[in-house]
Amino acid sequence: MIRMGKGTKKSSTEVIAKAVAFFGPGGWGLEVEERADCCTHLVGGGGHVFVQVTDDAGPGGREILVEGREWETQIRQFMTEV
């Protein structure tokens, strides 16, 4: 299991869209179990990925939190690209 965080200036909508594109059916093939403006939960391959964006990084900044199981390598790659 992995849990990573990172600050960003991107909007939560943009981060969630990138997460769904990266991990979802058009990317690594995970099924989108839940999707909202602030978060998404994807499942498949015996594991899951949860991505959440909060406004906790100070003025104008956001915090991306990604948690997952069985997708650790892909989560690290996503965090470097987002």
Short mmCIF file of C-alpha atoms in Angstrom, two decimals:
data_model
loop_
_atom_site.label_atom_id
_atom_site.label_comp_id
_atom_site.label_asym_id
_atom_site.label_seq_id
_atom_site.Cartn_x
_atom_site.Cartn_y
_atom_site.Cartn_z
CA MET A 1 0.00 0.00 0.00
CA ILE A 2 1.21 3.50 -0.79
CA ARG A 3 0.13 6.98 0.26
CA MET A 4 1.70 10.07 -1.32
CA GLY A 5 1.04 13.78 -1.18
CA LYS A 6 2.14 16.73 -3.30
CA GLY A 7 1.35 20.42 -3.63
CA THR A 8 0.02 21.87 -6.88
CA LYS A 9 -1.35 25.07 -8.39
CA LYS A 10 -3.66 23.08 -10.70
CA SER A 11 -7.40 23.07 -10.09
CA SER A 12 -8.99 20.07 -8.42
CA THR A 13 -11.07 19.46 -11.57
CA GLU A 14 -7.91 19.32 -13.69
CA VAL A 15 -6.13 16.93 -11.31
CA ILE A 16 -9.12 14.58 -11.10
CA ALA A 17 -9.50 14.58 -14.90
CA LYS A 18 -5.80 13.72 -15.26
CA ALA A 19 -6.14 10.92 -12.69
CA VAL A 20 -9.11 9.37 -14.51
CA ALA A 21 -7.30 9.64 -17.86
CA PHE A 22 -4.14 8.10 -16.38
CA PHE A 23 -5.63 5.27 -14.30
CA GLY A 24 -9.07 4.82 -15.91
CA PRO A 25 -10.32 2.85 -18.93
CA GLY A 26 -8.25 4.90 -21.41
CA GLY A 27 -5.08 4.55 -19.34
CA TRP A 28 -4.25 1.63 -17.05
CA GLY A 29 -7.77 0.22 -17.39
CA LEU A 30 -9.13 0.69 -13.89
CA GLU A 31 -12.88 1.14 -13.44
CA VAL A 32 -14.07 4.49 -12.11
CA GLU A 33 -15.98 3.54 -8.97
CA GLU A 34 -16.64 7.12 -7.83
CA ARG A 35 -15.89 10.58 -9.20
CA ALA A 36 -16.53 14.05 -7.79
CA ASP A 37 -14.91 17.50 -8.13
CA CYS A 38 -12.58 16.79 -5.21
CA CYS A 39 -11.81 13.09 -5.54
CA THR A 40 -12.02 9.87 -7.49
CA HIS A 41 -11.80 6.19 -6.59
CA LEU A 42 -10.76 3.64 -9.19
CA VAL A 43 -10.61 -0.16 -8.84
CA GLY A 44 -9.17 -3.06 -10.79
CA GLY A 45 -6.29 -5.46 -11.08
CA GLY A 46 -6.79 -6.64 -7.51
CA GLY A 47 -6.27 -3.17 -6.07
CA HIS A 48 -7.49 0.40 -6.01
CA VAL A 49 -6.41 4.04 -6.38
CA PHE A 50 -7.96 6.95 -4.48
CA VAL A 51 -7.09 10.53 -5.49
CA GLN A 52 -8.19 13.53 -3.43
CA VAL A 53 -7.47 17.24 -3.90
CA THR A 54 -7.81 19.71 -1.01
CA ASP A 55 -7.17 23.44 -0.60
CA ASP A 56 -4.80 22.81 2.32
CA ALA A 57 -1.58 23.95 0.63
CA GLY A 58 -1.95 27.67 1.39
CA PRO A 59 -3.20 30.59 -0.68
CA GLY A 60 -3.81 29.53 -4.28
CA GLY A 61 -2.38 26.08 -3.72
CA ARG A 62 -3.85 22.64 -3.37
CA GLU A 63 -2.70 19.35 -1.94
CA ILE A 64 -2.96 16.14 -3.98
CA LEU A 65 -3.26 12.97 -1.92
CA VAL A 66 -3.05 9.60 -3.67
CA GLU A 67 -3.52 6.30 -1.91
CA GLY A 68 -3.50 2.86 -3.48
CA ARG A 69 -2.82 -0.82 -3.35
CA GLU A 70 -1.24 -2.92 -6.15
CA TRP A 71 -0.61 0.23 -8.24
CA GLU A 72 2.41 1.68 -6.42
CA THR A 73 4.65 2.07 -9.48
CA GLN A 74 1.90 3.75 -11.49
CA ILE A 75 1.03 6.07 -8.57
CA ARG A 76 4.66 7.22 -8.36
CA GLN A 77 4.64 7.86 -12.11
CA PHE A 78 1.35 9.81 -11.90
CA MET A 79 2.69 11.98 -9.10
CA THR A 80 5.75 12.93 -11.14
CA GLU A 81 3.60 13.79 -14.17
CA VAL A 82 0.80 15.75 -12.47
#
